[in-house]
mmCIF file of C-alpha atoms in Angstrom:
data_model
loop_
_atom_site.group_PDB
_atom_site.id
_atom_site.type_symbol
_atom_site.label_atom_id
_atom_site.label_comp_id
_atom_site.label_asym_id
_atom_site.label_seq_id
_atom_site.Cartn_x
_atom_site.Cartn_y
_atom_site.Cartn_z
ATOM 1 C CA UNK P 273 0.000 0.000 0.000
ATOM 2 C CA UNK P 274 2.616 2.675 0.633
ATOM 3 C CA UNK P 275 4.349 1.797 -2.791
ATOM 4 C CA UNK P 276 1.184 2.390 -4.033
ATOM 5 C CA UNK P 277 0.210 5.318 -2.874
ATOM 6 C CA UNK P 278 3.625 6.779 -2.954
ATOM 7 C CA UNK P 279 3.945 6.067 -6.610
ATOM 8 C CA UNK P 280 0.717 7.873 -6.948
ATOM 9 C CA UNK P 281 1.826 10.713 -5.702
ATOM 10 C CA UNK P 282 5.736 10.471 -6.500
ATOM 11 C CA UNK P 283 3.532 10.452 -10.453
ATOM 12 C CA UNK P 284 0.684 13.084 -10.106
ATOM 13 C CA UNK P 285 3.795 15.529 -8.614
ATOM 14 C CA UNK P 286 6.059 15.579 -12.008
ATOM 15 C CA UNK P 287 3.220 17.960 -13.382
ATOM 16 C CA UNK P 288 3.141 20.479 -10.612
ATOM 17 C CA UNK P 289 6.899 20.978 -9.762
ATOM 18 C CA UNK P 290 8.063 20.690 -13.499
ATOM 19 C CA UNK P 291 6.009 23.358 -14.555
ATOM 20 C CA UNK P 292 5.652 25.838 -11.165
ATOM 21 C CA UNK P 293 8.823 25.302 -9.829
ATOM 22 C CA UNK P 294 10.932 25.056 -11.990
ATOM 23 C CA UNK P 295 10.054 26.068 -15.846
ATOM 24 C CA UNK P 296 8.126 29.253 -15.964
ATOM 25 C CA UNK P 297 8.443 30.209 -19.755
ATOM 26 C CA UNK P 298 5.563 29.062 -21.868
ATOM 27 C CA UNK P 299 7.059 29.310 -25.346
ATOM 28 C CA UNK P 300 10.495 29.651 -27.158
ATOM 29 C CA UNK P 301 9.683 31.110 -30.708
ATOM 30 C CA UNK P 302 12.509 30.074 -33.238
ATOM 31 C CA UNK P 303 13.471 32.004 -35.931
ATOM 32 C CA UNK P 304 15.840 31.660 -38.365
ATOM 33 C CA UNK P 305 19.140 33.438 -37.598
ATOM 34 C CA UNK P 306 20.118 33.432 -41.720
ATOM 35 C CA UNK P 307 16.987 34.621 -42.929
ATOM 36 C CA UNK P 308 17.409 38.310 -43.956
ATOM 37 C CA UNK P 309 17.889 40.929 -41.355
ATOM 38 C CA UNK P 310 14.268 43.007 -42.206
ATOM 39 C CA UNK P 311 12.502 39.503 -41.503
ATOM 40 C CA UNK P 312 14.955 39.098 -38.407
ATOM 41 C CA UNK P 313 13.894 42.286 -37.302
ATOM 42 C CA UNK P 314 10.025 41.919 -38.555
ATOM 43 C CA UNK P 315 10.122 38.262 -36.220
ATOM 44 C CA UNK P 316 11.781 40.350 -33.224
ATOM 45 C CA UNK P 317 9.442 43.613 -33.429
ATOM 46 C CA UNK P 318 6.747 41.247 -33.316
ATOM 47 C CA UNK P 319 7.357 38.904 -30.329
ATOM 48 C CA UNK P 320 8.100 42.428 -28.211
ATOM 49 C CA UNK P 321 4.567 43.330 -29.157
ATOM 50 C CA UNK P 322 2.913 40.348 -28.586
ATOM 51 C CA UNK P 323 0.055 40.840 -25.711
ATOM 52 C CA UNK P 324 -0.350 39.429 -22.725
ATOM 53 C CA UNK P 325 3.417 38.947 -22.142
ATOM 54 C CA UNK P 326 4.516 38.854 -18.916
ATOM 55 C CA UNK P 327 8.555 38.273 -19.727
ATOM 56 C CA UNK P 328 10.840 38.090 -22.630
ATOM 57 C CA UNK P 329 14.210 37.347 -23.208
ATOM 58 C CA UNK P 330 16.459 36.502 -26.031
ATOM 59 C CA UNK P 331 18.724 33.112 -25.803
ATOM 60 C CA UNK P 332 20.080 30.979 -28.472
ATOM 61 C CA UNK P 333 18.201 27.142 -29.163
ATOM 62 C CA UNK P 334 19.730 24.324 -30.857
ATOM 63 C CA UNK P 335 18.499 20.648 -30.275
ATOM 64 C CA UNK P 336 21.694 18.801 -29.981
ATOM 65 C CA UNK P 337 22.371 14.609 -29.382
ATOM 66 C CA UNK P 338 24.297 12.759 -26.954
ATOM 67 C CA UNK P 339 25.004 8.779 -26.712
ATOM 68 C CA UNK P 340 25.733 7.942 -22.849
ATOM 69 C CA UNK P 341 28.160 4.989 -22.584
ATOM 70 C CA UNK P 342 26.518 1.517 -22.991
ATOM 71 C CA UNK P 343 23.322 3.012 -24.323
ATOM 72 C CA UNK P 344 22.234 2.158 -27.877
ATOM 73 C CA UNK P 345 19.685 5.331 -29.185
ATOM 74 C CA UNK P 346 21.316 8.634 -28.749
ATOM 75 C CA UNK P 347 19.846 11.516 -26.234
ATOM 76 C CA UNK P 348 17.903 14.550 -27.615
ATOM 77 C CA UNK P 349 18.928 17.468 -25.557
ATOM 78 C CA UNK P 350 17.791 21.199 -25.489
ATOM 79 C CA UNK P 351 20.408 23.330 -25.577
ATOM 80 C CA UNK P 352 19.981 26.706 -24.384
ATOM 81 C CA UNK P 353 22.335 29.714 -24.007
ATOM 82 C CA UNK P 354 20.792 33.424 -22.863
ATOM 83 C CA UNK P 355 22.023 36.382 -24.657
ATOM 84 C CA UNK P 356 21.613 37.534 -20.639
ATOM 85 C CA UNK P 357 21.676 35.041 -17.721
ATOM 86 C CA UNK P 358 20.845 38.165 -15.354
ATOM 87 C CA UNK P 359 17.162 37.334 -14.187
ATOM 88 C CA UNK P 360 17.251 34.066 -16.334
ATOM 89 C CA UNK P 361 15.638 32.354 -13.128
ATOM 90 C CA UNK P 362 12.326 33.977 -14.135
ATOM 91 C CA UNK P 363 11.954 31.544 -16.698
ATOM 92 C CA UNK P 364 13.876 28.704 -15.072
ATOM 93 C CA UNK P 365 14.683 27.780 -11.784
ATOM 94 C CA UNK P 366 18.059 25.769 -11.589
ATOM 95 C CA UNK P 367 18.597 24.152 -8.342
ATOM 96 C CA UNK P 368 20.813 21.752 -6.654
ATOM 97 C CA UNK P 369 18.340 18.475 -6.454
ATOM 98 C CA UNK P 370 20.458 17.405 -3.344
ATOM 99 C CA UNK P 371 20.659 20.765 -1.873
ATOM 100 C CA UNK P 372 17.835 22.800 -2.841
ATOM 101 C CA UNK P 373 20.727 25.584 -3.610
ATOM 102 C CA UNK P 374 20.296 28.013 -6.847
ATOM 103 C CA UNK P 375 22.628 27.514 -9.420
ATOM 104 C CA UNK P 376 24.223 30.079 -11.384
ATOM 105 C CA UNK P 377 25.241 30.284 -15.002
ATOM 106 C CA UNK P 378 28.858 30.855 -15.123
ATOM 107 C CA UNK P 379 32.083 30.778 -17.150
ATOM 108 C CA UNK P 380 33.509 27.872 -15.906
ATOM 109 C CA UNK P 381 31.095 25.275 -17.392
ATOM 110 C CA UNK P 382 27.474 24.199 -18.436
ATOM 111 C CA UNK P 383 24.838 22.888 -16.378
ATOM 112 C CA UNK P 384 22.805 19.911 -17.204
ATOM 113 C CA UNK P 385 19.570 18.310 -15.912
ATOM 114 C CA UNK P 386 19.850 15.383 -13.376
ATOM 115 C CA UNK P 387 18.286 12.626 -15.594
ATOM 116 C CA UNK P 388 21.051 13.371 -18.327
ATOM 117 C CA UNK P 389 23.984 13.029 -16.066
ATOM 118 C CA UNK P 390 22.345 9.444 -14.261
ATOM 119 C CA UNK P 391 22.174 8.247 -18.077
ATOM 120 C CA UNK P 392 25.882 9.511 -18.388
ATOM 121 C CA UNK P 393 27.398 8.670 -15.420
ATOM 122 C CA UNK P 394 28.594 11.797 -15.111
ATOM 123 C CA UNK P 395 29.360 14.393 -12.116
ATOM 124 C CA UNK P 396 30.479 18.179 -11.589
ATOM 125 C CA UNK P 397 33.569 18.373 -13.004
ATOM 126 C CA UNK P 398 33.136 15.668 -16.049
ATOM 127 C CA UNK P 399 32.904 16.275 -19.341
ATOM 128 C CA UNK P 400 29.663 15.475 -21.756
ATOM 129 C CA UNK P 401 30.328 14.842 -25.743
ATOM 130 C CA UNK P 402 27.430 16.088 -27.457
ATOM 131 C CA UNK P 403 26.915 16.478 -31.066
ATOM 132 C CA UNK P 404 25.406 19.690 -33.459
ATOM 133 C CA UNK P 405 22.633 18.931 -36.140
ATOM 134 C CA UNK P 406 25.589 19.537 -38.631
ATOM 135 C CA UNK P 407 27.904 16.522 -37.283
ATOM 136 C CA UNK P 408 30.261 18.665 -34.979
ATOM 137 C CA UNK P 409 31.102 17.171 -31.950
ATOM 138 C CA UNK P 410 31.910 19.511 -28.919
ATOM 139 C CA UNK P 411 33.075 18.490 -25.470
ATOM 140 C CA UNK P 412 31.333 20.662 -22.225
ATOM 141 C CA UNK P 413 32.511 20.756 -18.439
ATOM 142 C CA UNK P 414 29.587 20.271 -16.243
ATOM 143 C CA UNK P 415 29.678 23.115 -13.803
ATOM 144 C CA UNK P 416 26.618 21.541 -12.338
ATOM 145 C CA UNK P 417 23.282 19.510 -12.281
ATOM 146 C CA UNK P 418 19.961 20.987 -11.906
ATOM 147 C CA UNK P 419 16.991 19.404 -10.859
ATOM 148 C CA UNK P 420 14.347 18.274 -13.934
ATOM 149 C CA UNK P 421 11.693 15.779 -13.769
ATOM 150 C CA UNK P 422 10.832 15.919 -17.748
ATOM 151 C CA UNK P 423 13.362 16.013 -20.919
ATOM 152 C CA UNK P 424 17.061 16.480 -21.176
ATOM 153 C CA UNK P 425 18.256 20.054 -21.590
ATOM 154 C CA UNK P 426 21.556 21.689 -20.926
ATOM 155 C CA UNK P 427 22.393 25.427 -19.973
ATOM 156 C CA UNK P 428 25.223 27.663 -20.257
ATOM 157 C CA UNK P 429 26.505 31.337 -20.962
ATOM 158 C CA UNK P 430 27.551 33.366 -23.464
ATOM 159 C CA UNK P 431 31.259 33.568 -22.856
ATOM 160 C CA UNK P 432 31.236 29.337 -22.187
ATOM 161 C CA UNK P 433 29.598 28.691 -25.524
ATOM 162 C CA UNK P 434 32.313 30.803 -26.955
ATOM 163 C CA UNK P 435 34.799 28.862 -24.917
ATOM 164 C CA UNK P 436 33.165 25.274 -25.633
ATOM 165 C CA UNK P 437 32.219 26.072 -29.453
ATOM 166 C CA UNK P 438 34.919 28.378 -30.405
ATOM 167 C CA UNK P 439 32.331 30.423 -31.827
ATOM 168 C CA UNK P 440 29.678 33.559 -30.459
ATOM 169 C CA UNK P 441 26.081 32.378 -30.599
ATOM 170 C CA UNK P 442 23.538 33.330 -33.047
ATOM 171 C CA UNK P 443 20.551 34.383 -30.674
ATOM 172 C CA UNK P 444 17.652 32.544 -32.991
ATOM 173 C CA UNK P 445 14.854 32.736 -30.062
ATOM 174 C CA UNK P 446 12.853 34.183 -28.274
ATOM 175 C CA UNK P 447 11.526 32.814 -24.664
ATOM 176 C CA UNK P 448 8.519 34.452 -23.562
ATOM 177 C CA UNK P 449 6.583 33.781 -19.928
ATOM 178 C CA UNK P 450 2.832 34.882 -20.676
ATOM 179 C CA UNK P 451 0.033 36.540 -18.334
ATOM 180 C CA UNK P 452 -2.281 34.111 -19.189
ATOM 181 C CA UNK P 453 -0.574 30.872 -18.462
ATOM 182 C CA UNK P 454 -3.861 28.255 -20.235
ATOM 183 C CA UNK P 455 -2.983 26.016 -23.166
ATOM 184 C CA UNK P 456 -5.993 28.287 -25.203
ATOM 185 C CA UNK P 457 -3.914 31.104 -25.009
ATOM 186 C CA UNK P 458 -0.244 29.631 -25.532
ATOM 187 C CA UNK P 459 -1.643 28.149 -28.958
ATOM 188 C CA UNK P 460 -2.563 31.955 -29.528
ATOM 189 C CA UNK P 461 0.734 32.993 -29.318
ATOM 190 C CA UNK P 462 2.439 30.324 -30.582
ATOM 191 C CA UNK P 463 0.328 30.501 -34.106
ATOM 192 C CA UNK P 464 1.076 34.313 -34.248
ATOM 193 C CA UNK P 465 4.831 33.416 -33.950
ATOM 194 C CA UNK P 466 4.785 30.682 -36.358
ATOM 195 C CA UNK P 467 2.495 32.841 -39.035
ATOM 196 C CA UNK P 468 5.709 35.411 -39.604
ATOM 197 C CA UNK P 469 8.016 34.461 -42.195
ATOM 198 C CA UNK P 470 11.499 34.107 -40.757
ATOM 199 C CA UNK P 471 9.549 31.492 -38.168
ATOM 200 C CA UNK P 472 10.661 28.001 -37.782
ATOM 201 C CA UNK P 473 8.974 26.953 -35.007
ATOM 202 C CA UNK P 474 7.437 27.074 -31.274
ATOM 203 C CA UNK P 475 7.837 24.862 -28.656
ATOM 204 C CA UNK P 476 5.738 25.007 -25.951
ATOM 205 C CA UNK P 477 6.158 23.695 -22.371
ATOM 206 C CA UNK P 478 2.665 22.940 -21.561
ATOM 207 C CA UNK P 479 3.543 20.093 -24.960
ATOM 208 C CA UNK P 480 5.375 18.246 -22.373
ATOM 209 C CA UNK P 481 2.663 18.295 -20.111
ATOM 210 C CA UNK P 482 0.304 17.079 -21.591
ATOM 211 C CA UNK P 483 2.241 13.802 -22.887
ATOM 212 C CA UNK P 484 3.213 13.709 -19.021
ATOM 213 C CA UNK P 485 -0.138 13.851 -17.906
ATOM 214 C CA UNK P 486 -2.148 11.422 -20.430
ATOM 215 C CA UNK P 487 0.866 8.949 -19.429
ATOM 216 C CA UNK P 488 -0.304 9.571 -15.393
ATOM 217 C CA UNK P 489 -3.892 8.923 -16.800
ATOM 218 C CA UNK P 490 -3.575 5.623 -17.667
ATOM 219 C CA UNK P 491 -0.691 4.903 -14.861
ATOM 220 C CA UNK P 492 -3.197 5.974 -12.331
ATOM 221 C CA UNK P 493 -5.508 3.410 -12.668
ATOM 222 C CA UNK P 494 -2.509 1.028 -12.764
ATOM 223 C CA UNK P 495 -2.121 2.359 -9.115
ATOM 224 C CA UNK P 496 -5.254 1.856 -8.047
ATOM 225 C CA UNK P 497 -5.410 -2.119 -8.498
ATOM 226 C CA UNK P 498 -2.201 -2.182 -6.604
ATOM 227 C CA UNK P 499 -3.040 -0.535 -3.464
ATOM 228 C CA UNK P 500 -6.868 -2.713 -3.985
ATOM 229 C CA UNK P 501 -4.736 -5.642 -3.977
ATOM 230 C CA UNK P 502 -2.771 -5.060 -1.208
ATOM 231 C CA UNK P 503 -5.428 -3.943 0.814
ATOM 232 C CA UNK P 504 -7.249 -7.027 -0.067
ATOM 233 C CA UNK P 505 -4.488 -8.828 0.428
ATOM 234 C CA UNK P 506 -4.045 -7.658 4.366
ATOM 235 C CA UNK P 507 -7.683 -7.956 5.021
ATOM 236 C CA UNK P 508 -7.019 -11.831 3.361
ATOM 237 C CA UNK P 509 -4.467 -12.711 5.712
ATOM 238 C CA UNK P 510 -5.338 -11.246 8.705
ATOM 239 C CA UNK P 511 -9.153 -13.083 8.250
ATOM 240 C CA UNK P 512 -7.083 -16.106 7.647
ATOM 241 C CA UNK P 513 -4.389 -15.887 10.328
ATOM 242 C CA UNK P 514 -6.783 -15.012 12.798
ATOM 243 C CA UNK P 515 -9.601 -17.396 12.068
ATOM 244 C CA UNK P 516 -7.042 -20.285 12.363
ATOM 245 C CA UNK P 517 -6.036 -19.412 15.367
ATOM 246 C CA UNK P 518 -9.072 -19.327 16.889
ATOM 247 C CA UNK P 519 -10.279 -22.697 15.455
ATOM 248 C CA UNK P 520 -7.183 -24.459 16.911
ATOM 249 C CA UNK P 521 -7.750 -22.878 20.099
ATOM 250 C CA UNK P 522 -11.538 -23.379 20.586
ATOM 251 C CA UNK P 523 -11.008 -25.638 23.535
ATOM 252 C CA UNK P 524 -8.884 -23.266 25.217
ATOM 253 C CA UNK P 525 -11.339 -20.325 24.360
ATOM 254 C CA UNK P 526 -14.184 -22.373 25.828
ATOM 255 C CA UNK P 527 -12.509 -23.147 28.920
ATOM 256 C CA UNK P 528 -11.837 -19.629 29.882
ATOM 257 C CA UNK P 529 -15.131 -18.720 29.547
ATOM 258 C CA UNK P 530 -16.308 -21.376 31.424
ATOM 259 C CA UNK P 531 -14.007 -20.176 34.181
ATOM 260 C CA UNK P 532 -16.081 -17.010 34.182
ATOM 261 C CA UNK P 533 -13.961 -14.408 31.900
ATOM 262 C CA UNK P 534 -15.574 -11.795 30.079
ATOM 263 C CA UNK P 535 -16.795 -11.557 26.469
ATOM 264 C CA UNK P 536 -13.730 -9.098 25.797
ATOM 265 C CA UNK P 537 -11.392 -10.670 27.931
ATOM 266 C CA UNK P 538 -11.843 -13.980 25.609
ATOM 267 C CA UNK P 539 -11.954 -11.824 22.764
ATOM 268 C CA UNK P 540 -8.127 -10.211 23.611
ATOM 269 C CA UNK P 541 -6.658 -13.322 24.900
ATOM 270 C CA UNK P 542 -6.659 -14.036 21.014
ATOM 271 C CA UNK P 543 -6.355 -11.011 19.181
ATOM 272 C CA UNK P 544 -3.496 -9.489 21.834
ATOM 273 C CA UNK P 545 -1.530 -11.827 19.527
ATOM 274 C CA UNK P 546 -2.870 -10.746 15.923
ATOM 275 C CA UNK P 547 -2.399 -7.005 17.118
ATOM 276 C CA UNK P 548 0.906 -7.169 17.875
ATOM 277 C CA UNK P 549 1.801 -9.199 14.992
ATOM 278 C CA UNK P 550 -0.032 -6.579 12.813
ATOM 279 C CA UNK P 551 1.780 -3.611 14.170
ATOM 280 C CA UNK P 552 5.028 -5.522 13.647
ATOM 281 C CA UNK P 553 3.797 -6.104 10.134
ATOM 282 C CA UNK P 554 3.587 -2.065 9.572
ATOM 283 C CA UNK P 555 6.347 -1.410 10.904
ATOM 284 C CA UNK P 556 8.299 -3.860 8.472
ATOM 285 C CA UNK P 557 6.264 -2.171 5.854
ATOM 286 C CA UNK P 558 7.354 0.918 6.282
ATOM 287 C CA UNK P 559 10.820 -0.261 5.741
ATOM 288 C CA UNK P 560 10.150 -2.649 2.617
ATOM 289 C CA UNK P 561 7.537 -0.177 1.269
ATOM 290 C CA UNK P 562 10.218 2.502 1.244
ATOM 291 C CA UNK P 563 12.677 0.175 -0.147
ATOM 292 C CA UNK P 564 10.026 -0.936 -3.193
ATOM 293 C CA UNK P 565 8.736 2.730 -4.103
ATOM 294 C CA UNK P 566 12.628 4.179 -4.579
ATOM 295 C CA UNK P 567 13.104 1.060 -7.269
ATOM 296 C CA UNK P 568 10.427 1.113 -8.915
ATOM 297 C CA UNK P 569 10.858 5.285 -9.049
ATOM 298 C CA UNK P 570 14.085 4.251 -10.502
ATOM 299 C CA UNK P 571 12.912 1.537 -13.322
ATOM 300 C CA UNK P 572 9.522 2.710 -14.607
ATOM 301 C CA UNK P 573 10.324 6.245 -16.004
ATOM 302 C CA UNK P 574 11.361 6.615 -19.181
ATOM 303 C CA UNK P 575 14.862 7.592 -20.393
ATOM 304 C CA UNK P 576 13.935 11.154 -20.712
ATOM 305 C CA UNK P 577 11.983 11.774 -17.466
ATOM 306 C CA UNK P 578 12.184 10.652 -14.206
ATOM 307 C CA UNK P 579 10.151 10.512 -10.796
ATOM 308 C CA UNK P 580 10.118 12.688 -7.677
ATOM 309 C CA UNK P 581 11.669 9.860 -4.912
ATOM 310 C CA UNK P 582 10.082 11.943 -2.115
ATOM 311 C CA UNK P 583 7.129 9.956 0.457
ATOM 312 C CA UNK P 584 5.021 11.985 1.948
ATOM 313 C CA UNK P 585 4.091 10.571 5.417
ATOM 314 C CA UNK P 586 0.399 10.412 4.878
ATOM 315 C CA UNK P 587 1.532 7.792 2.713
ATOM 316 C CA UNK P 588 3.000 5.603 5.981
ATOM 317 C CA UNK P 589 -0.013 7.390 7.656
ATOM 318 C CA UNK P 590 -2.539 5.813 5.665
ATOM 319 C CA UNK P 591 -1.099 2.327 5.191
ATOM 320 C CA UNK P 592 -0.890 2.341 8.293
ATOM 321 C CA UNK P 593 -4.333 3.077 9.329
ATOM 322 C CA UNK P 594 -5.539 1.169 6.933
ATOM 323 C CA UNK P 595 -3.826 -1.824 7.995
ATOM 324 C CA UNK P 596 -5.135 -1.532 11.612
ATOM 325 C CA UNK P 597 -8.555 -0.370 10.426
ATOM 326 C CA UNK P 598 -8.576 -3.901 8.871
ATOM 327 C CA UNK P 599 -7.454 -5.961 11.771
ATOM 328 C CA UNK P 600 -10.114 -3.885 13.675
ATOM 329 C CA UNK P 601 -12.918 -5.347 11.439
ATOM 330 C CA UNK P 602 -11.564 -9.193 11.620
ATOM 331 C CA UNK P 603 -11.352 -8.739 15.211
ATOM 332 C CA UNK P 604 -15.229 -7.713 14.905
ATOM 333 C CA UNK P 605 -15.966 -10.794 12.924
ATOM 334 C CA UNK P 606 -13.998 -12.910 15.422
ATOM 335 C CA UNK P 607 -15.394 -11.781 18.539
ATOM 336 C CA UNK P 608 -18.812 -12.561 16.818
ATOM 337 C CA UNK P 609 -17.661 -16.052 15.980
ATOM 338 C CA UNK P 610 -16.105 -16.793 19.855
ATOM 339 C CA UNK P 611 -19.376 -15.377 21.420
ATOM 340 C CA UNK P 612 -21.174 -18.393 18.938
ATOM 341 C CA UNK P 613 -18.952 -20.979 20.463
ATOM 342 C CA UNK P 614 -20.441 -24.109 22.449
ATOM 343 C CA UNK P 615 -18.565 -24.205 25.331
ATOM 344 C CA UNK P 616 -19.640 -27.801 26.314
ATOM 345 C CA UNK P 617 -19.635 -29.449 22.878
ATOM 346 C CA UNK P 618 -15.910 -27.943 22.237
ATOM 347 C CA UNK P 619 -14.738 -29.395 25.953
ATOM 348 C CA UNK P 620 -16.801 -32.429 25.090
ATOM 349 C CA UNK P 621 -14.503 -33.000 21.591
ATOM 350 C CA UNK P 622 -11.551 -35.453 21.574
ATOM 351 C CA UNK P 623 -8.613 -33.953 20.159
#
């Protein structure tokens, strides 16, 4: 159950931190940097005037490739330098996934998402071969790795891309953070973008959301015959456990109420045992539930995404209660059955 529910919300909590904490831009307009300068300048006039915008900024965009050792297909990455990095955390938030601490874009290196550098093997410090659309091949120092739940993307500064390139970038984009943050009105923007003529395309963050979240649709109800199971499951074996126990020990049962004990006195001198047992059994549960969520986190996401490992204690919480809500009701059913029990014919019985 807490694999279960942790997975659940380990899932449903991609969405929400991907795309409020961390990437705040809704679209990058591309343009093409060697279409002529009046079309340049028609595409740039345009995206200041746009409505509705919030913030703007200028970077370069290239989609560059990378093939991690020991992995056959090769990694699309989004590579993005700002013609500024001052106030580039308004339109993403790089962070330290171990530390929570802001990164910085600097001249000593590039920064690339978590997921990338698990794939990679790689660490601060290390060096990641990725390849241009045009077949060049370009070694970059990771200065750091920021936290990212959902694609492979890679960040650095002007005066590193000159470094790491040998050559100044050609700013071919525009990243713009709107008002009005609804898919409706990103499609608005993005189809007034892509109607100019030195336009080559739009990508739009809330794209990757909504792959993400028809994915969670269908994993969701994946989630919710596992933690039916295992709650059947506990009910199953409690009911089971329990009811044997009573039914080898009917003579003994019988003879202490003979002797004059009380209904729940007869009732405890069973379950006592099934309780304990039962809280022993969370307990362990916490520990193998933990243990089950963090590998499965690790093994189902795909190669270009992967899972928050965080539990959030109502997820022991309710396991937990659930578990002992369901040793509550056998104990019900129990009490019922030891109340039903002929004392004389069970004393009477030859064993």
């Amino acid at each position: 159950m807490i694999t279960g529910f942790g997975i659940r919300d380990s899932l449903n909590g991609i969405v929400n931190t991907q795309y409020q904490n961390i990437i705040h831009y809704d679209v990058i307009g591309i343009f093409n940097s060697h279409a002529s300068q009046t079309k340049q300048n028609d595409y740039k006039k345009a995206a200041n005037n746009l409505s509705g915008v919030k913030h703007e900024t200028t970077v370069y965009y290239e989609s560059v490739t990378s093939r991690p050792k020991g992995m056959i297909n090769n990694q699309n990455i989004s590579m993005i330098v700002p013609k500024s990095a001052h106030n580039f955390d308004k339109f993403v938030t790089l962070k330290n996934p171990d530390t929570g601490n802001t990164l910085k874009l600097s001249d000593k290196g590039a920064i690339i998402t978590r997921k990338m550098a698990t794939l990679s093997h790689l660490k601060v410090g290390d060096k990641l071969t990725i390849k241009e659309t045009n077949g060049e091949k370009h070694q970059v120092k990771i200065a750091g790795i920021t936290e990212m739940y959902a694609g492979h993307s890679l960040y650095m500064n002007a005066n590193y891309y000159h470094k790491a390139f040998d050559k100044r970038a050609t700013y071919n984009a525009k990243m713009l953070m709107l008002k009005d943050r609804s898919s409706k009105n990103i499609d608005r923007v993005s189809r007034q973008l892509t109607r100019l003529d030195a336009s080559v395309t739009a990508v739009q963050s809330d794209d990757a959301k909504a792959t993400i979240n028809h994915i969670l649709a269908g994993l969701n109800h994946l989630v919710l015959i596992i933690i039916g199971a295992a709650s059947l499951l506990a009910f199953v074996v409690l009911f089971t456990l329990t009811n044997i126990n009573v039914s080898e020990r009917i003579r003994e049962l019988s003879t202490i109420k003979v002797l004059g004990f009380y209904p729940m006195e007869v009732v405890m001198y069973v379950y006592r045992e099934t309780f304990i047992l039962s809280l022993a059994g969370v307990l362990a549960g916490f520990v193998g539930g933990s243990w089950l969520h963090n590998y499965i986190m690790q093994t189902l996401p795909p190669e270009t995404a992967m899972a928050d490992m965080t539990l959030l204690w109502t997820n022991f919480t309710t396991s937990g209660v659930m578990t002992l809500l369901f040793s509550m009701i056998v104990m019900a059913i129990m009490a019922y059955k030891i109340q039903r029990v002929d004392m004389l014919g069970a004393l009477k019985s030859v064993d």
